[in-house]
Amino acid sequence: MITPAFDLSQEPDHLILSIRVPYTRTSDFDLYIDGTDLKFFAKPYFLRLTLPGRIIEDGREKAKFDIDKGLFTLWVPKETPGEHFEGLQMLTSLLAPKGSRSAKPLVEEVSTECSERVGDNEDEDEEDFDWQVEQEIYTEKSEEELRALQKYGFGNQRCGVFARLQKELSDVIDIKNPEGTSAAERRQARLEAEASAFSTDHYLADWFEDGEIKGLLKFRPWWTKLSPSSEQEGESAVPFTDDEKEQLRKFTNRSYLLDKASRYQAWLSLVDILLAYTYEVRSTEGEHNVETPWTIRKLSGTLCWLETYSSLQEVLVSFGRRVLCYPLYRHFSLVSLAIHDTAKILHSGKACVLKCLLDIHRVFRENEPAYILNDLYITDYCIWIQRVKSKKVADLAATLEKATLQKTDLELEIDELEDAARIVAVEEEQQASKKAPESSEDSSSSSDSSSTSSDSSSESSSESEESEAEEDCTESKEGGGGGEMFKDNPPEPQPSASVSPTPQAPTSFSAEKRREDALPSASEGSRQLIQVLGERVAEELRISPDSSHKGARQPSSAATETEGTSGRSSGGTLLEPSPRRNPLLIVQTQQDPDDLEGDSIS
């Protein structure tokens, strides 16, 4: 027989059952209704449900079959109109046969002191938990008793599992010998491993450069978007996917015999697992990746170290330490927000908790070594959470909301580390602020000195030019050469009158004028004239050995003389004497060469 896919919902007066039965005949439906029992048969499908409330068959029931979709929908009246049926989404618990809800086994060996509690297990489940730490007188146990107590898994009901799985041991948990290590030894080893794994550099880097972490803090995971449930007051309406419903149908329904201490540890371990899950969802912004199985089991002391907690504060401290030691983002704000997210999930009801557990189950199921954790914890939690009372979940959520976690509780010296980092940052800012005015003063002084040096250099250059001009004028007066008088100072109308007050100046000027008038009338046939003019140009370009600075300025002086000569030339002739060029340029005009030769001879 095949168990069909089904879904339950309700109206104030009816229970609605939707069953998917493709490839079946419409005439082969059989339905049985009796109180809390409902049985459906359509070959080859068979469905038996144990409902949380009573239904009746009084002629008001109706059914509809969609042949295209293969969907059979049944409306069954409630025995008490308006009654709310709780837990219709807990499909695994609904598949349990009648009479199997009792946790009492057929054969069980019990001690005298707990025989009464075992018989009243159902009544104890209705009691309210006192979430305070119970104090008991310490009694030292023998080594044999300690070895016998090395159990783990859901409700500490498993042992000997890792003795058969030595190859997968290191890929799943961090403890080396879980079978022979007591709970106290596991805790001590876990604390030592966390202390050695804590990196101050990584923590301070995330603390200072928290831009990306602020984006994660603003992310809204799926449990913050749930709408209030219309069926259960105070809870949220949680939709399940088809894959999740299929997984719920695949779970084997079972009962759990847990004493009060085991149930208390089961609740605390559930909080620990949910804390790791909420951190992973927020750190990846709801998109699981290849690191998701590692992150969930690494942040949970229950999954990674098979830890058993005795108080809710121990759970929060363990989670906070592991967040600051192992994952990619290590920030205390993520720890605080994960606690808030877990409280929100618990407030949304056990359906929301079940959806989180199903997501963890799928992640571990798709990871090769992590599937062992499904067998040890997650599968049992998925089945067990469907049976618990909603009031217990709400009480745990209220307790978690009131819990507080400070940085000092983690015992990683976080406050001291942050204070030291602040001091260093302030000192660096002060040093940087001191260096800024010094650099500006240095730059201003350097600019002032450069401007002063440039002014002095310009003044010195102008003085040197004036001295050179005076020396040139003096040499021109002493030598009487008209060509040397205008080497560094091109002739201008006013300066020439002021600089040359002596009678020799007009004579030299007229001689220079004659030479300039003679240049444009040269021709190719006047070889002698060319030679004479070339010798004169060479003499003008000769550098005297006694004045190096004046000789360095000789080419520019010759050039200025040439410019002055070309400015006075009426025929457009251009002479550009330069040591790197042909020192003479002769342009032929229409004057008679004999006249030019006669002028040069005279």
XYZ file of C-alpha atoms in Angstrom:
602
model
C 0.000 0.000 0.000
C 1.154 3.524 -0.844
C 0.688 6.416 1.560
C -0.577 9.283 -0.606
C 0.450 12.904 -0.362
C -2.098 14.761 1.729
C -2.759 18.085 3.405
C -5.158 19.178 6.132
C -6.880 22.481 6.751
C -10.009 23.538 8.594
C -13.014 25.790 8.598
C -15.081 26.670 11.653
C -17.455 23.740 11.022
C -15.514 21.405 8.726
C -12.198 19.626 8.434
C -10.798 19.754 4.880
C -8.676 16.843 3.681
C -6.856 17.071 0.335
C -5.373 13.802 -0.950
C -3.358 13.414 -4.146
C -4.225 10.067 -5.750
C -3.241 10.090 -9.434
C -3.932 7.149 -11.746
C -6.817 5.774 -9.720
C -10.462 5.020 -10.532
C -13.182 7.314 -9.240
C -15.397 4.348 -8.308
C -12.816 2.780 -5.971
C -12.962 5.272 -3.070
C -13.635 3.973 0.443
C -13.925 6.306 3.430
C -14.191 5.479 7.149
C -14.959 8.149 9.769
C -15.168 7.437 13.510
C -14.409 10.094 16.104
C -10.685 10.870 15.832
C -10.052 8.156 13.225
C -10.198 8.739 9.503
C -9.324 6.075 6.965
C -9.193 6.501 3.204
C -8.664 3.805 0.593
C -8.340 4.076 -3.185
C -6.311 1.301 -4.739
C -3.268 1.350 -4.464
C -3.408 4.166 -1.866
C -4.207 3.852 1.815
C -4.261 6.665 4.398
C -4.946 6.364 8.122
C -5.034 9.498 10.271
C -5.437 10.057 13.996
C -6.946 13.535 14.311
C -6.535 15.985 17.210
C -10.335 16.466 17.347
C -13.515 14.503 16.746
C -15.396 14.398 13.428
C -18.760 12.871 12.520
C -20.507 11.465 9.495
C -24.004 13.021 9.432
C -24.715 13.637 5.762
C -23.084 17.086 5.633
C -19.817 15.687 4.326
C -18.997 16.285 0.680
C -16.206 15.373 -1.710
C -14.768 16.538 -5.011
C -12.330 14.795 -7.360
C -10.214 16.621 -9.945
C -9.314 14.013 -12.561
C -6.736 16.200 -14.338
C -4.802 16.862 -11.141
C -5.614 13.567 -9.456
C -6.704 15.516 -6.345
C -9.395 14.241 -4.007
C -10.838 16.904 -1.631
C -13.059 15.920 1.298
C -15.084 18.144 3.665
C -15.918 16.372 6.949
C -18.072 18.054 9.628
C -16.677 18.596 13.115
C -18.507 17.055 16.014
C -18.281 20.380 17.867
C -18.790 23.278 15.438
C -16.259 26.060 15.925
C -13.691 23.813 17.612
C -10.092 24.475 16.634
C -7.986 21.424 15.743
C -4.398 22.012 16.754
C -1.374 20.605 14.931
C -2.882 19.849 11.524
C 0.481 20.649 9.914
C 2.281 18.015 11.989
C 1.755 15.311 9.420
C 4.054 12.764 11.043
C 2.125 12.753 14.314
C -1.172 12.462 12.443
C -0.006 9.230 10.809
C 0.469 7.548 14.184
C -1.937 4.626 14.783
C -4.538 4.947 17.483
C -3.250 4.061 20.930
C 0.419 4.702 20.102
C 0.490 8.166 21.639
C 1.474 6.754 24.995
C 5.203 6.751 25.602
C 4.994 3.715 27.830
C 6.810 0.785 26.184
C 5.533 -2.779 26.227
C 8.471 -4.054 28.269
C 10.719 -1.754 30.262
C 13.038 -2.200 33.223
C 12.638 0.655 35.663
C 13.987 1.498 39.077
C 11.818 1.913 42.123
C 12.277 5.651 42.407
C 11.184 6.421 38.833
C 8.460 3.785 38.340
C 5.729 6.228 39.243
C 7.115 8.945 36.943
C 7.217 6.571 33.966
C 3.600 5.673 34.398
C 2.622 9.330 34.601
C 4.781 10.505 31.709
C 1.834 12.076 29.898
C 0.871 14.035 33.009
C 4.426 15.281 33.528
C 4.491 16.627 30.005
C 1.678 18.963 30.999
C 3.690 20.488 33.857
C 5.311 23.849 33.440
C 9.076 23.887 33.247
C 11.034 25.933 35.732
C 13.790 27.273 33.510
C 16.011 28.090 36.478
C 19.082 25.967 37.159
C 18.361 23.158 39.566
C 20.960 22.779 42.310
C 21.753 19.353 43.667
C 24.290 18.080 46.115
C 27.358 16.847 44.274
C 28.144 13.161 44.671
C 31.288 11.820 43.134
C 30.740 8.781 40.941
C 33.065 5.931 40.264
C 34.954 5.588 37.003
C 32.804 2.667 35.927
C 29.662 4.699 36.434
C 31.136 7.598 34.491
C 32.053 5.371 31.549
C 28.570 3.951 31.514
C 27.075 7.434 31.202
C 28.892 8.448 28.015
C 25.827 8.897 25.871
C 24.853 11.512 23.343
C 22.281 12.224 20.669
C 18.709 13.340 21.159
C 17.846 13.032 24.838
C 21.236 11.351 25.435
C 19.802 8.080 24.158
C 22.603 7.015 21.798
C 25.990 5.417 22.384
C 28.487 3.402 20.378
C 27.621 5.137 17.086
C 31.054 6.603 16.415
C 32.796 3.405 17.362
C 31.511 2.052 14.047
C 32.149 5.302 12.110
C 35.789 6.145 12.792
C 36.431 7.412 9.241
C 33.596 9.943 9.379
C 34.344 10.994 12.939
C 36.732 13.865 12.206
C 34.485 15.266 9.446
C 31.427 15.464 11.666
C 32.482 16.325 15.216
C 35.557 17.861 16.837
C 35.817 15.501 19.788
C 38.280 12.681 19.265
C 36.858 9.934 21.479
C 33.189 10.563 22.216
C 32.609 7.076 23.555
C 35.215 7.409 26.296
C 34.947 11.115 27.138
C 32.701 12.414 29.880
C 30.509 15.483 29.548
C 32.872 17.518 31.745
C 35.872 16.483 29.638
C 34.045 17.424 26.443
C 33.241 20.857 27.833
C 36.811 21.483 28.968
C 38.188 20.407 25.590
C 35.655 22.631 23.828
C 36.611 25.701 25.867
C 40.310 25.128 25.220
C 39.724 24.710 21.482
C 37.684 27.923 21.358
C 40.330 29.875 23.265
C 43.056 28.746 20.860
C 40.891 29.429 17.794
C 39.997 33.005 18.794
C 41.830 35.492 16.552
C 42.164 39.079 17.775
C 43.148 40.301 14.311
C 40.065 38.786 12.677
C 37.759 40.107 15.374
C 39.165 43.655 15.261
C 39.054 43.658 11.458
C 35.323 42.872 11.536
C 34.824 45.321 14.385
C 36.437 48.276 12.591
C 35.461 47.442 9.002
C 31.818 46.561 9.628
C 30.275 47.842 6.422
C 29.368 44.393 5.150
C 28.191 43.269 8.585
C 25.801 46.227 8.767
C 24.241 44.977 5.545
C 23.725 41.539 7.135
C 22.108 43.122 10.178
C 19.541 44.823 7.914
C 18.621 41.558 6.160
C 15.130 40.208 6.831
C 14.976 36.389 6.912
C 11.865 34.461 6.025
C 10.551 34.082 9.604
C 10.242 37.875 9.938
C 7.822 37.969 6.983
C 5.263 35.491 8.351
C 1.699 36.639 8.783
C -0.265 35.862 11.973
C -2.089 32.571 11.993
C -5.868 32.675 11.730
C -6.141 29.245 13.331
C -3.801 29.521 16.321
C -3.750 32.761 18.269
C -0.274 34.163 18.885
C 1.382 31.976 16.252
C 2.278 32.564 12.612
C 0.932 30.909 9.497
C 3.808 28.789 8.233
C 3.517 27.306 4.748
C 5.282 24.048 3.954
C 6.600 23.138 0.533
C 5.763 19.897 -1.221
C 9.249 18.557 -0.505
C 8.857 19.326 3.185
C 5.494 17.599 3.301
C 6.962 14.609 1.544
C 9.755 14.446 4.101
C 7.254 14.598 6.952
C 5.424 11.619 5.469
C 8.671 9.686 5.208
C 9.513 10.051 8.887
C 8.824 6.991 10.983
C 6.488 7.929 13.749
C 7.923 7.062 17.143
C 7.462 7.856 20.797
C 10.155 9.092 23.166
C 10.507 8.156 26.788
C 12.345 11.082 28.362
C 12.684 11.879 32.022
C 12.552 15.438 33.255
C 16.321 16.040 32.984
C 16.459 14.615 29.460
C 13.522 16.729 28.322
C 15.152 19.834 29.780
C 18.419 19.087 27.942
C 16.460 18.418 24.748
C 14.910 21.889 24.893
C 18.286 23.551 25.530
C 19.936 21.654 22.668
C 17.059 22.705 20.410
C 17.800 26.372 21.211
C 21.488 25.772 20.479
C 20.729 24.263 17.065
C 18.271 27.047 16.167
C 20.840 29.713 17.099
C 23.359 28.199 14.690
C 20.697 27.971 11.974
C 19.555 31.594 12.317
C 23.140 32.850 12.140
C 23.790 30.842 8.972
C 20.632 32.108 7.260
C 21.486 35.723 8.064
C 25.183 35.443 7.140
C 24.309 34.007 3.715
C 21.219 36.237 3.305
C 18.982 33.204 2.981
C 20.958 31.475 0.222
C 22.600 28.261 1.387
C 26.024 27.412 -0.019
C 28.610 24.661 0.292
C 29.708 26.012 3.673
C 26.227 25.829 5.199
C 26.555 22.317 6.730
C 29.920 23.226 8.238
C 28.641 26.535 9.645
C 25.570 25.034 11.325
C 27.384 22.163 12.996
C 30.452 24.270 13.863
C 28.466 26.957 15.691
C 26.385 24.437 17.610
C 28.151 22.882 20.573
C 25.476 20.201 20.577
C 26.292 19.050 17.043
C 30.044 19.644 17.087
C 31.018 18.586 20.606
C 27.964 16.488 21.628
C 27.518 19.025 24.412
C 24.812 18.705 27.059
C 23.818 21.997 28.680
C 22.392 22.569 32.110
C 21.088 26.150 31.687
C 19.970 28.539 28.969
C 22.801 30.926 29.828
C 25.349 28.204 29.068
C 23.792 27.790 25.628
C 24.070 31.505 24.873
C 27.674 31.740 26.105
C 28.737 28.721 24.064
C 27.090 30.080 20.930
C 28.570 33.550 21.409
C 32.094 32.195 21.849
C 31.849 30.019 18.756
C 30.521 32.867 16.585
C 33.564 34.965 17.514
C 35.987 32.088 16.852
C 35.020 30.200 13.701
C 32.772 31.691 10.978
C 33.586 34.300 8.359
C 31.770 37.178 10.062
C 32.768 37.532 13.718
C 30.806 40.338 15.310
C 28.953 40.476 18.615
C 25.974 42.198 16.984
C 25.369 39.036 14.958
C 25.265 37.045 18.206
C 22.654 39.352 19.728
C 20.545 39.342 16.569
C 20.667 35.532 16.316
C 19.238 35.313 19.840
C 16.464 37.702 18.813
C 15.759 35.660 15.664
C 15.552 32.415 17.639
C 13.078 33.975 20.072
C 11.017 35.138 17.073
C 10.956 31.600 15.643
C 9.837 30.130 18.965
C 7.128 32.789 19.286
C 5.862 31.874 15.805
C 4.969 28.410 17.074
C 6.186 24.880 16.723
C 5.275 24.848 13.023
C 7.953 27.487 12.432
C 10.410 25.472 14.526
C 9.566 22.388 12.487
C 10.187 24.239 9.219
C 13.659 25.266 10.458
C 14.437 21.694 11.474
C 13.300 20.388 8.093
C 15.612 22.860 6.360
C 18.536 21.690 8.525
C 17.606 18.084 7.803
C 17.694 18.739 4.055
C 21.083 20.480 4.289
C 22.621 17.611 6.251
C 20.943 15.024 4.055
C 22.674 16.459 0.973
C 26.089 16.508 2.683
C 28.018 13.249 2.803
C 29.413 13.154 6.352
C 26.830 15.412 8.029
C 23.955 12.973 7.446
C 25.058 11.228 10.666
C 23.846 14.263 12.618
C 20.366 13.727 11.175
C 20.332 10.248 12.663
C 21.643 11.474 15.997
C 19.593 14.657 16.465
C 17.625 16.319 13.659
C 15.263 13.503 12.640
C 14.263 12.896 16.244
C 13.715 16.608 16.776
C 11.497 16.797 13.666
C 9.299 14.034 15.060
C 9.398 15.106 18.713
C 8.532 18.780 18.116
C 5.231 17.746 16.526
C 4.140 16.149 19.773
C 5.054 18.862 22.263
C 2.559 21.377 23.580
C 2.522 24.843 22.037
C 2.542 26.342 25.531
C 6.006 24.889 26.173
C 7.353 26.533 23.028
C 5.824 29.869 23.998
C 7.289 29.644 27.523
C 10.729 28.925 26.120
C 10.433 31.906 23.765
C 9.513 34.213 26.648
C 12.454 32.955 28.705
C 14.857 33.459 25.811
C 13.636 37.021 25.283
C 14.435 37.873 28.890
C 17.904 36.339 28.761
C 20.876 38.684 28.419
C 24.363 38.071 27.100
C 27.250 40.461 27.666
C 30.688 40.478 26.111
C 32.243 39.784 29.487
C 30.260 36.533 29.723
C 32.253 35.083 26.835
C 35.550 35.270 28.772
C 37.494 36.285 25.667
C 38.540 39.735 26.988
C 36.533 41.452 24.267
C 36.045 44.722 26.167
C 39.755 45.076 26.931
C 40.621 44.334 23.338
C 38.205 46.960 22.007
C 39.417 49.577 24.519
C 43.025 49.017 23.485
C 42.057 49.263 19.814
C 40.243 52.566 20.466
C 43.296 54.016 22.220
C 45.555 53.040 19.330
C 43.119 54.534 16.822
C 42.941 57.829 18.754
C 46.732 58.041 18.971
C 47.079 57.442 15.250
C 44.547 60.187 14.520
C 46.385 62.606 16.784
C 49.696 61.849 15.105
C 48.136 62.293 11.702
C 46.598 65.621 12.741
C 49.998 66.816 14.029
C 51.767 65.846 10.837
C 49.248 67.694 8.665
C 50.111 71.276 9.894
C 53.832 70.518 9.767
C 53.591 69.357 6.199
C 51.547 72.434 5.270
C 54.110 74.697 6.967
C 56.937 72.923 5.187
C 55.187 73.275 1.862
C 54.490 76.990 2.458
C 58.061 77.647 3.563
C 59.407 75.760 0.587
C 57.128 77.729 -1.739
C 58.253 81.010 -0.076
C 61.899 80.040 -0.378
C 61.420 79.013 -3.980
C 59.680 82.285 -4.788
C 62.441 84.203 -2.964
C 65.142 82.319 -4.804
C 63.355 82.862 -8.102
C 63.092 86.599 -7.356
C 66.740 86.763 -6.380
C 67.732 84.757 -9.412
C 65.694 87.023 -11.652
C 67.238 90.090 -10.007
C 70.731 88.645 -10.356
C 70.052 87.710 -13.964
C 68.780 91.183 -14.701
C 71.799 92.702 -12.937
C 74.133 90.429 -14.884
C 72.389 91.414 -18.113
C 72.785 95.091 -17.232
C 76.447 94.590 -16.319
C 77.002 92.675 -19.534
C 75.325 95.438 -21.488
C 77.493 98.034 -19.793
C 80.631 96.000 -20.457
C 79.615 95.560 -24.098
C 79.008 99.273 -24.471
C 82.348 100.002 -22.820
C 84.160 97.604 -25.150
C 82.316 99.114 -28.090
C 83.434 102.606 -27.083
C 87.007 101.506 -26.485
C 87.356 99.369 -29.661
C 85.426 101.715 -31.985
C 83.869 98.742 -33.822
C 80.389 99.591 -34.943
C 79.358 95.941 -35.296
C 80.185 95.070 -31.627
C 78.238 97.978 -30.219
C 74.818 96.269 -30.793
C 75.675 92.643 -29.950
C 73.760 92.313 -26.645
C 71.501 95.363 -26.906
C 69.612 95.692 -30.168
C 69.460 99.322 -31.274
C 66.304 101.203 -30.383
C 65.690 104.867 -31.077
C 65.758 106.139 -27.476
C 68.457 103.879 -25.981
C 70.806 104.535 -28.926
C 70.609 108.272 -28.319
C 71.238 107.919 -24.602
C 73.900 105.264 -24.773
C 75.995 106.903 -27.535
C 76.460 110.631 -26.687
C 80.016 110.698 -28.095
C 80.822 111.967 -31.611
C 82.115 108.553 -32.693
C 78.680 106.938 -32.407
C 77.168 108.449 -35.580
C 80.279 107.530 -37.552
C 80.142 103.907 -36.433
C 76.405 103.858 -37.063
C 76.857 105.173 -40.616
C 79.561 102.611 -41.287
C 77.241 99.887 -40.003
C 74.506 101.308 -42.190
C 76.676 101.072 -45.202
C 77.547 97.484 -44.521
C 73.870 96.602 -44.135
C 73.025 98.353 -47.421
C 75.809 96.478 -49.116
C 74.608 93.000 -48.028
C 71.446 92.773 -50.127
C 73.305 93.578 -53.365
C 75.683 90.616 -53.205
C 75.747 88.016 -55.992
C 77.178 84.557 -56.576
C 80.103 85.950 -58.585
C 81.485 88.092 -55.714
C 83.744 85.420 -54.134
C 85.989 87.958 -52.500
C 83.140 89.789 -50.879
C 81.765 86.541 -49.524
C 85.082 85.654 -47.965
C 85.402 89.107 -46.351
C 81.918 88.955 -44.889
C 82.465 85.412 -43.609
C 85.608 86.507 -41.770
C 83.719 89.418 -40.195
C 80.905 87.139 -38.981
C 83.429 84.680 -37.525
C 85.084 87.520 -35.645
C 81.756 88.610 -34.197
C 80.979 85.067 -33.012
C 84.372 84.505 -31.377
C 84.145 83.891 -27.608
C 86.637 85.721 -25.414
C 88.376 83.485 -22.847
C 88.403 86.044 -20.034
C 84.599 86.306 -19.482
C 82.881 82.962 -19.361
C 79.447 84.265 -18.492
C 79.574 86.780 -21.318
C 80.743 84.161 -23.778
C 77.880 81.914 -22.736
C 75.483 84.584 -23.828
C 77.342 85.268 -27.131
C 75.041 83.264 -29.445
C 71.950 85.065 -28.224
C 73.748 88.405 -28.609
C 74.661 87.568 -32.163
C 71.106 86.579 -32.770
C 69.851 89.877 -31.394
C 72.322 91.698 -33.583
C 71.072 89.765 -36.562
C 67.472 90.651 -35.647
C 68.454 94.302 -35.367
C 70.307 94.141 -38.647
C 67.371 92.483 -40.380
C 65.072 95.089 -38.847
C 67.163 97.873 -40.424
C 67.589 96.069 -43.749
C 65.444 97.653 -46.390
C 65.924 94.911 -48.959
C 64.453 92.051 -46.853
C 67.840 90.293 -46.498
C 68.176 87.986 -43.468
C 71.469 87.024 -41.892
C 71.257 84.446 -39.123
C 74.759 83.635 -37.878
C 74.817 80.553 -35.689
C 77.572 78.041 -34.909
C 75.184 75.194 -35.850
C 74.003 76.632 -39.177
C 75.426 78.142 -42.330
C 76.615 81.550 -41.013
C 75.652 83.455 -44.140
C 72.527 83.750 -46.240
C 72.780 85.826 -49.427
C 69.777 86.801 -51.501
C 70.369 88.143 -54.975
C 68.786 91.459 -55.936
C 68.746 93.495 -59.098
C 71.525 95.855 -58.071
C 74.677 95.896 -60.112
C 77.456 93.736 -58.696
C 80.079 96.260 -59.858
C 78.607 98.947 -57.641
C 78.632 96.596 -54.651
C 82.264 95.634 -55.355
C 83.223 99.313 -55.631
C 81.629 100.117 -52.311
C 83.405 97.257 -50.596
C 86.818 98.304 -52.048
C 86.301 101.901 -51.007
